[in-house]
C-alpha atoms as a PDB file:
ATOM      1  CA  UNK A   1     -26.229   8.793 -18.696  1.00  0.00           C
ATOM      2  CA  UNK A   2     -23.030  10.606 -20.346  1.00  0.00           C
ATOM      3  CA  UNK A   3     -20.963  12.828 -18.430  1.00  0.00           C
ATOM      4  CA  UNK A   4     -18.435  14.875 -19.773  1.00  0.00           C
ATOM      5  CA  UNK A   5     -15.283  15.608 -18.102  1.00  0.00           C
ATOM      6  CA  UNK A   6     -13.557  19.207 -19.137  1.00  0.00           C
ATOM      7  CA  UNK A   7     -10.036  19.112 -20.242  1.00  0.00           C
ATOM      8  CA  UNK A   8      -9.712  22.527 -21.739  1.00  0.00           C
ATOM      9  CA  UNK A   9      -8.368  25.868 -20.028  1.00  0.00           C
ATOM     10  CA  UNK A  10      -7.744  24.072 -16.742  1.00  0.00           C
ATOM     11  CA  UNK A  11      -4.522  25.080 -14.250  1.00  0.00           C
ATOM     12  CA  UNK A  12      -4.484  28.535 -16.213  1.00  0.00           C
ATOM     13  CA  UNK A  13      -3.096  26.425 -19.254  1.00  0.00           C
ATOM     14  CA  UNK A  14      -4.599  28.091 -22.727  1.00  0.00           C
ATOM     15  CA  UNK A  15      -7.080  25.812 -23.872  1.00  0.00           C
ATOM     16  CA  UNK A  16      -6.354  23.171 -26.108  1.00  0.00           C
ATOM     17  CA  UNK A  17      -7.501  23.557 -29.973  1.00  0.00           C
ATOM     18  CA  UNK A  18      -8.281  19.722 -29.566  1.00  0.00           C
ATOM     19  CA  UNK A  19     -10.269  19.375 -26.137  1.00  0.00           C
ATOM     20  CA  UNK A  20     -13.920  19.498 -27.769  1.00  0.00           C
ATOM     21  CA  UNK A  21     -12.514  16.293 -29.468  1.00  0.00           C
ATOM     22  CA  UNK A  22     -10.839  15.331 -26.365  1.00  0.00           C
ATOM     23  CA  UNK A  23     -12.948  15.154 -23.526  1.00  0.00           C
ATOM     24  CA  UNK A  24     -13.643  12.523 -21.480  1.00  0.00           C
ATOM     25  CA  UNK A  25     -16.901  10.832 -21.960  1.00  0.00           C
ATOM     26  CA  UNK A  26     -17.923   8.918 -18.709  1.00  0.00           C
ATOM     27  CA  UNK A  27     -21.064   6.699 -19.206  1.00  0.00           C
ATOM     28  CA  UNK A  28     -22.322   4.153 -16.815  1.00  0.00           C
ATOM     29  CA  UNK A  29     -20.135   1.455 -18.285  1.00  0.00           C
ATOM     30  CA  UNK A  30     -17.288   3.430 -18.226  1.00  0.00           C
ATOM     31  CA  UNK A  31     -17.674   4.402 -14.314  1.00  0.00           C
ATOM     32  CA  UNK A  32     -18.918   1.174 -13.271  1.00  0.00           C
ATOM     33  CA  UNK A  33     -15.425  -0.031 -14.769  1.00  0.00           C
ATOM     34  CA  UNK A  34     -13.708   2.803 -13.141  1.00  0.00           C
ATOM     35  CA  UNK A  35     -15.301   2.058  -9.964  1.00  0.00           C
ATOM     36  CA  UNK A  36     -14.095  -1.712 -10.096  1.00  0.00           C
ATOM     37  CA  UNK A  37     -10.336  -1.015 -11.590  1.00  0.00           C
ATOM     38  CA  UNK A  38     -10.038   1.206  -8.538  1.00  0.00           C
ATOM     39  CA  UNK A  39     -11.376  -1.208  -5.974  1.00  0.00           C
ATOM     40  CA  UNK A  40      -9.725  -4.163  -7.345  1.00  0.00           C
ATOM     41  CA  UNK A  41      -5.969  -1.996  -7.122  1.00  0.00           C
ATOM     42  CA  UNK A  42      -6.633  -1.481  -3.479  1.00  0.00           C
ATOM     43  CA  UNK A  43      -6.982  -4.987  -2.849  1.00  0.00           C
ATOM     44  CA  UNK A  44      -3.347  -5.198  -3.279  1.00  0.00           C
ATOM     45  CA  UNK A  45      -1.224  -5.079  -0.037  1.00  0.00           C
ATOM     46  CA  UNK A  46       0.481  -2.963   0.761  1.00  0.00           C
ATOM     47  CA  UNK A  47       3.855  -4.529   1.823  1.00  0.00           C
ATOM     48  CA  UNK A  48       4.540  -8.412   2.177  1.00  0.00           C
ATOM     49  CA  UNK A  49       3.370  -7.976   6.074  1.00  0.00           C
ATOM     50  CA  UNK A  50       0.150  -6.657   4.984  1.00  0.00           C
ATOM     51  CA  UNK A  51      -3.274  -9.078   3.932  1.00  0.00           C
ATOM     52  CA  UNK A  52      -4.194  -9.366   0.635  1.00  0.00           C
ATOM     53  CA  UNK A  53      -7.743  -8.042   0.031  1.00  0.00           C
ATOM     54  CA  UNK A  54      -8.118 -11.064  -2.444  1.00  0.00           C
ATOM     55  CA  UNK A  55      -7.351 -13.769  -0.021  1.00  0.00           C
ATOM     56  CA  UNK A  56      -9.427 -16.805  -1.731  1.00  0.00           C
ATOM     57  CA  UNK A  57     -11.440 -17.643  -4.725  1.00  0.00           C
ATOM     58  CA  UNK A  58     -14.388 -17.051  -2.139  1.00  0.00           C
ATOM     59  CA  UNK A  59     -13.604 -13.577  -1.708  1.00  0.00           C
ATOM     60  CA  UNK A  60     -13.183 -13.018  -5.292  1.00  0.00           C
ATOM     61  CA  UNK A  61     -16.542 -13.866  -6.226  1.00  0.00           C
ATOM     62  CA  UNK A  62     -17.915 -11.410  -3.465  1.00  0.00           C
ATOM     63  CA  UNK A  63     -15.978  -8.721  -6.110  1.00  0.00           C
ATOM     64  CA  UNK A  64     -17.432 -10.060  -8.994  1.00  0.00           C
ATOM     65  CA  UNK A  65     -21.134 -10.252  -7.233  1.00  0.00           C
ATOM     66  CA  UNK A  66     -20.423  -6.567  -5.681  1.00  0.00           C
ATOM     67  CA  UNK A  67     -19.324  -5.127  -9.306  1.00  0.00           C
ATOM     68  CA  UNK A  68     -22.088  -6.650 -11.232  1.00  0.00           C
ATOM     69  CA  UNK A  69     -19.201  -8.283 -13.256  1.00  0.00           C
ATOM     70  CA  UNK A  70     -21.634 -10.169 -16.159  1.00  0.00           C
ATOM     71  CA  UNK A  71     -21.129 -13.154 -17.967  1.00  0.00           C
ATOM     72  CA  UNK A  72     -18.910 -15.096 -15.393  1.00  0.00           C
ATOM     73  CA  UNK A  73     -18.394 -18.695 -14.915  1.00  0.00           C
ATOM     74  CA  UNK A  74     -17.576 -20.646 -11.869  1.00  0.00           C
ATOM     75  CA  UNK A  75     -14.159 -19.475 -10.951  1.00  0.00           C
ATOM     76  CA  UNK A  76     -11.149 -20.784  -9.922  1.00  0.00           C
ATOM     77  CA  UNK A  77      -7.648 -21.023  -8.131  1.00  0.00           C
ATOM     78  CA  UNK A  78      -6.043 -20.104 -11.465  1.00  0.00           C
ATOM     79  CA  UNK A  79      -8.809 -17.087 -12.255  1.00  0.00           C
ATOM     80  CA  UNK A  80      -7.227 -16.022  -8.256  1.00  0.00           C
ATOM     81  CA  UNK A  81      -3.994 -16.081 -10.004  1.00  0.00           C
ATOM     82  CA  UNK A  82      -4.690 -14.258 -13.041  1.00  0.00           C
ATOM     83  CA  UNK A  83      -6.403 -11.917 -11.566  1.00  0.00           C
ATOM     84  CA  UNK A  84      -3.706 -11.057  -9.224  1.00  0.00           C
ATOM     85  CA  UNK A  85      -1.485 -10.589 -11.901  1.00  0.00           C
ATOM     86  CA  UNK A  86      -3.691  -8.203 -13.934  1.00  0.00           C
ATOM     87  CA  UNK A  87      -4.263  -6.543 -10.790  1.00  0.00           C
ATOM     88  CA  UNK A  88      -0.367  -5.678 -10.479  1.00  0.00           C
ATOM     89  CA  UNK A  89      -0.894  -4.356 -13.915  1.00  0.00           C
ATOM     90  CA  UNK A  90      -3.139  -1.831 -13.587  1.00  0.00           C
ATOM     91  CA  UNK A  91      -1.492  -0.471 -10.272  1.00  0.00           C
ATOM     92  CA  UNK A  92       1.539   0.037 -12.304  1.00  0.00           C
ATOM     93  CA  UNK A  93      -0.810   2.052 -14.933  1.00  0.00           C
ATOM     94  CA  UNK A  94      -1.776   4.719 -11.979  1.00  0.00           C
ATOM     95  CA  UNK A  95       2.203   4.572 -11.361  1.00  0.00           C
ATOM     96  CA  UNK A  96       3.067   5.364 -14.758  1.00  0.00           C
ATOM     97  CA  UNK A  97       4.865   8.965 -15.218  1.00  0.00           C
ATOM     98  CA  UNK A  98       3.446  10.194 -18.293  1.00  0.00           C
ATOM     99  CA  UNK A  99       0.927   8.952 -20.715  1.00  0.00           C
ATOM    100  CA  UNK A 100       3.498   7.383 -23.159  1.00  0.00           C
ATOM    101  CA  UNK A 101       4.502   4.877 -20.061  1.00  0.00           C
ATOM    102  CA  UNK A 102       0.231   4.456 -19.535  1.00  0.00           C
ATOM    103  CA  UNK A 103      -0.158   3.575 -22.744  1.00  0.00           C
ATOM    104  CA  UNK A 104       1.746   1.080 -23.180  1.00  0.00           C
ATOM    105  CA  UNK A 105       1.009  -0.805 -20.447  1.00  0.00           C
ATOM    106  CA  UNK A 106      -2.834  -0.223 -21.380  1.00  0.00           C
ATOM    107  CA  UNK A 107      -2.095  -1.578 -24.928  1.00  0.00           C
ATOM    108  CA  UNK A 108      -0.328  -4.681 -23.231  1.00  0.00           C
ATOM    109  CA  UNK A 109      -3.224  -5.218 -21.145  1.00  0.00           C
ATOM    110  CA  UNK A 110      -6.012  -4.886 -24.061  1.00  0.00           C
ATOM    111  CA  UNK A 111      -3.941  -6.577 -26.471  1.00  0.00           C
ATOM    112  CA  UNK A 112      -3.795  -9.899 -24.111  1.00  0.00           C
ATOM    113  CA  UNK A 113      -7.660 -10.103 -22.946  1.00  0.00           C
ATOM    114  CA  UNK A 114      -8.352 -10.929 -26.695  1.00  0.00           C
ATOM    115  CA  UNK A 115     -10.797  -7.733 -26.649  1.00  0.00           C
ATOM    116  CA  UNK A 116     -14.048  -8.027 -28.928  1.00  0.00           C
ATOM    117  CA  UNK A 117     -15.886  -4.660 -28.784  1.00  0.00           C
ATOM    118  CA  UNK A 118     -19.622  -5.160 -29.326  1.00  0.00           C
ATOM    119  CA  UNK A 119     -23.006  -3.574 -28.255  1.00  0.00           C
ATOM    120  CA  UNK A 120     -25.224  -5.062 -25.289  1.00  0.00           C
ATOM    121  CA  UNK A 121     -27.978  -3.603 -23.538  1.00  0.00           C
ATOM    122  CA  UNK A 122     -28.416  -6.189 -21.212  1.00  0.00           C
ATOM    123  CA  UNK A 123     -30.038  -5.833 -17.838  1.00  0.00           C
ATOM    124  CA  UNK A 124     -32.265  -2.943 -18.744  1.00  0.00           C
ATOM    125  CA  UNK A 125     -29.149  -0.321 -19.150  1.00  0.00           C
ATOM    126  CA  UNK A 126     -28.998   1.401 -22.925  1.00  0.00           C
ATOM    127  CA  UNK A 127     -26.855   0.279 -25.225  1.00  0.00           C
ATOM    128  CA  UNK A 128     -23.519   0.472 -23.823  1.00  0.00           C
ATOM    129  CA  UNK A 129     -20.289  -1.342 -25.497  1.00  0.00           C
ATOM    130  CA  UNK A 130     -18.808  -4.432 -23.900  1.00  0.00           C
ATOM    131  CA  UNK A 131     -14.906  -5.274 -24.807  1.00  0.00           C
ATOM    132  CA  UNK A 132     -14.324  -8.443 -23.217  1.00  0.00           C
ATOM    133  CA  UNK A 133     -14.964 -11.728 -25.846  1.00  0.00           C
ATOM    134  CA  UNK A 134     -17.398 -14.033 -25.174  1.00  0.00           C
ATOM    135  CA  UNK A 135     -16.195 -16.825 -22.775  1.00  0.00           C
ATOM    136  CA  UNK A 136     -13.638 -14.615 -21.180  1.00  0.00           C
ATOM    137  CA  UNK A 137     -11.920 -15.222 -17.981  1.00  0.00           C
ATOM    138  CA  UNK A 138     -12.864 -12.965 -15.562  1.00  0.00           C
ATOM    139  CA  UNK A 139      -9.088 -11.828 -15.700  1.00  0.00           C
ATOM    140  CA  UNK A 140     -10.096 -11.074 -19.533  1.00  0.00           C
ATOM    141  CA  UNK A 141     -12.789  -9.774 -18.453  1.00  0.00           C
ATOM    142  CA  UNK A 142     -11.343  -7.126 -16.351  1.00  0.00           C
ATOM    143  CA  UNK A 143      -8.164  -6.216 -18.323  1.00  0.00           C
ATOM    144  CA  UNK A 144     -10.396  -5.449 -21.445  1.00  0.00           C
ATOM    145  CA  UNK A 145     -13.306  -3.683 -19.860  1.00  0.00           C
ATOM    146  CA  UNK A 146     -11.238  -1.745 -17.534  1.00  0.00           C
ATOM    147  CA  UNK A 147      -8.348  -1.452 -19.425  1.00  0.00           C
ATOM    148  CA  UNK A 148     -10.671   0.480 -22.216  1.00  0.00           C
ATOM    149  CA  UNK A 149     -11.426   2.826 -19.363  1.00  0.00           C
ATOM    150  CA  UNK A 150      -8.127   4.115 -18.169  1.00  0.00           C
ATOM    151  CA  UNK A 151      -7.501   4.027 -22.160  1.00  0.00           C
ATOM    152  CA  UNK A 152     -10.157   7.155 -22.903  1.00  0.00           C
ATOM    153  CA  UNK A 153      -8.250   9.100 -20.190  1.00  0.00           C
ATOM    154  CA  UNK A 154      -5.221   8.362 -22.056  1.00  0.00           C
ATOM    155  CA  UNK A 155      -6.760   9.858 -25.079  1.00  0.00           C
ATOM    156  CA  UNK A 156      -8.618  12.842 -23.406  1.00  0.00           C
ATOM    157  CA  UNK A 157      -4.724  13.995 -22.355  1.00  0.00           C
ATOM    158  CA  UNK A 158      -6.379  13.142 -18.749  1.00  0.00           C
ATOM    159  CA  UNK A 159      -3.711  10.521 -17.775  1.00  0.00           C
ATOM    160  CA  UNK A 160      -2.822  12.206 -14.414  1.00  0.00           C
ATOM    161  CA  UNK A 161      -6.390  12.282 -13.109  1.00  0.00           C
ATOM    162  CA  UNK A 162      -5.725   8.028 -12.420  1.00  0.00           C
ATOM    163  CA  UNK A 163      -3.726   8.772  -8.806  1.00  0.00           C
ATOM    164  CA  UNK A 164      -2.688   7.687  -5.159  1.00  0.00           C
ATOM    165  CA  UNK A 165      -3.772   9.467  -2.266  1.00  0.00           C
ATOM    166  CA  UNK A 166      -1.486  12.277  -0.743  1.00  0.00           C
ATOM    167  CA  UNK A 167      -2.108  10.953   2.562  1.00  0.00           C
ATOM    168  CA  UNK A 168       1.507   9.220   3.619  1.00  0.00           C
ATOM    169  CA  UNK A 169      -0.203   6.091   5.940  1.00  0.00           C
ATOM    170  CA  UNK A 170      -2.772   5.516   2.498  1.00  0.00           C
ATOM    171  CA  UNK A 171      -1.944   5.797  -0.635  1.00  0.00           C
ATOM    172  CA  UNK A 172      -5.269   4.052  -2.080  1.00  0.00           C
ATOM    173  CA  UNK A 173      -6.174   4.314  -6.004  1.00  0.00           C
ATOM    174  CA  UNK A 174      -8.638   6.213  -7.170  1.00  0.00           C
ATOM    175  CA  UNK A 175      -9.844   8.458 -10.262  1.00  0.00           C
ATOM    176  CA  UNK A 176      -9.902  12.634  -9.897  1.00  0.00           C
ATOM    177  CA  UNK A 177     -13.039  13.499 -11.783  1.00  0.00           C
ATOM    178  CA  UNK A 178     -12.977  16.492 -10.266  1.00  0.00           C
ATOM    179  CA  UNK A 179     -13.201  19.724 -12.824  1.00  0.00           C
ATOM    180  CA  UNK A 180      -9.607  21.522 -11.976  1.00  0.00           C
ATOM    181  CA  UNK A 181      -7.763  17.992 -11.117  1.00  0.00           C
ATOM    182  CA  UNK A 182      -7.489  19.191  -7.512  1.00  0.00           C
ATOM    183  CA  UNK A 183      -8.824  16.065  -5.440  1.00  0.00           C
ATOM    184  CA  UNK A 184      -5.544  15.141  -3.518  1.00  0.00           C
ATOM    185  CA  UNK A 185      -7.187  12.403  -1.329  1.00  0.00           C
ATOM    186  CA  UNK A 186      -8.740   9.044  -2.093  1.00  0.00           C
ATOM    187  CA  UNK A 187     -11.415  10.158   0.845  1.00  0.00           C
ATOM    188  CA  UNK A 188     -11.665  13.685   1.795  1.00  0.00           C
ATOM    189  CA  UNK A 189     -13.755  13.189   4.800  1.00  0.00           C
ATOM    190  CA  UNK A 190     -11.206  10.271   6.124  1.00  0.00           C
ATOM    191  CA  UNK A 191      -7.621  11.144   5.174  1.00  0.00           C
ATOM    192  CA  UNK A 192      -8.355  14.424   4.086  1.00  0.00           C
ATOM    193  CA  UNK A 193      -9.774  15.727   7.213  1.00  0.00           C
ATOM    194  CA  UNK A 194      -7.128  13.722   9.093  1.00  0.00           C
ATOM    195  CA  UNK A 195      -4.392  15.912   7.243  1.00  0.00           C
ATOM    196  CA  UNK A 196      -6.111  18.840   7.726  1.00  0.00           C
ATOM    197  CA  UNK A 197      -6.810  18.474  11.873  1.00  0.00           C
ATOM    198  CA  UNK A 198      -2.726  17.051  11.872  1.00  0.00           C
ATOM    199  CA  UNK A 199      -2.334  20.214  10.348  1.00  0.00           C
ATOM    200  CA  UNK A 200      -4.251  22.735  12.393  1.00  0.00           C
ATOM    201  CA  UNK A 201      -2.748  20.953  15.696  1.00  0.00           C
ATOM    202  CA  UNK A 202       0.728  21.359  14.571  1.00  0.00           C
ATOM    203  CA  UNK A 203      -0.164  25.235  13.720  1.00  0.00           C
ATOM    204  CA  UNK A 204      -1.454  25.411  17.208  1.00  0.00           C
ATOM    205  CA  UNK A 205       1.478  23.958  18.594  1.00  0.00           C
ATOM    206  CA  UNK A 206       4.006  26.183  17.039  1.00  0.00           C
ATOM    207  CA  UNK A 207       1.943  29.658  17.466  1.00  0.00           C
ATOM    208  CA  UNK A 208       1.867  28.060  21.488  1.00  0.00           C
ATOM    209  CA  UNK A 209       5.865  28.452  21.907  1.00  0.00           C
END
């Protein structure tokens, strides 16, 4: 299944000449990998008091089970490692401040997982394009795969939907897909709502004297 993502006439911007050409194309691979380069950021702590969410090569194959992640060997302490690093990598991708800054740190990524791009339709899905090369690491794995991803929102001129949540106590990863770019919250019906109720209370507060 393909579905497009607008990019034209959006924020009462004039549409752009080039946004037929430009939008975003999100097919199952594409949000699967989405779906794992977001989860796999918020695995990271947040501060060196906080638990890593990739404690142990245990936990890591839980992800790769979870994910569906295909073609995956028996993993390691150093695939941990790796992983970690790339990991560190892409959080610095949704930190970037423009696209140029994205970019690059996209084509770092790509460039060192060795990408081969090639069609599969394995596992009953249609035929889909996998970017990893055979006998990748799952570190590979990931950075090509999911760095291919972010890359298309590059493209699209869609580089600020990859974002942190608003929320001041969160600030998980994720993707806005939404059609005017206005999802502020990683979870709108957990930090979301908790804004807004922290919001109406202090209203009621100050109308109360």
């Amino acid at each position: 299944m393909v579905e497009p993502l607008p990019s034209a006439s959006i924020r009462g911007r004039l549409p752009d000449p080039q946004a037929r050409e430009r939008i975003v194309l999100i097919t199952h691979d594409t949000r699967c990998a989405l779906d794992t380069v977001v989860d796999l950021v918020n695995t990271a702590p947040d501060d060196d008091t906080a638990a890593d969410g990739l404690p142990d090569v245990a936990t890591l194959a839980d992800f790769v089970q979870n994910h569906e992640i295909s073609d995956v060997g028996v993993l390691s302490e150093f695939d941990l490692s790796a992983v970690r690093k790339i990991r560190g990598r892409f959080a610095a991708v949704f930190a970037a401040p423009d696209a140029r800054a994205a970019a690059g740190l996209i084509n770092d990524l790509v460039a060192a997982a060795g990408t081969t791009p090639r069609l599969t339709d394995h596992d009953g899905y249609d035929w889909h394009v996998h970017y990893f090369a055979p006998g990748a690491s799952v570190a590979d794995h990931l950075a090509a795969d999911c760095g291919m991803a972010l890359a298309f929102f590059v493209v699209a001129g869609e580089q600020e939907r990859l974002r942190r949540c608003e929320a001041p106590d969160c600030r998980r990863a994720f993707v806005d897909l939404s059609r005017n770019r206005s999802r502020r919250y990683c979870d709108s019906r957990t930090c979301g709502n908790r804004l807004h109720v922290a919001a109406y209370r202090a209203r009621r507060k100050e109308a109360a004297g």
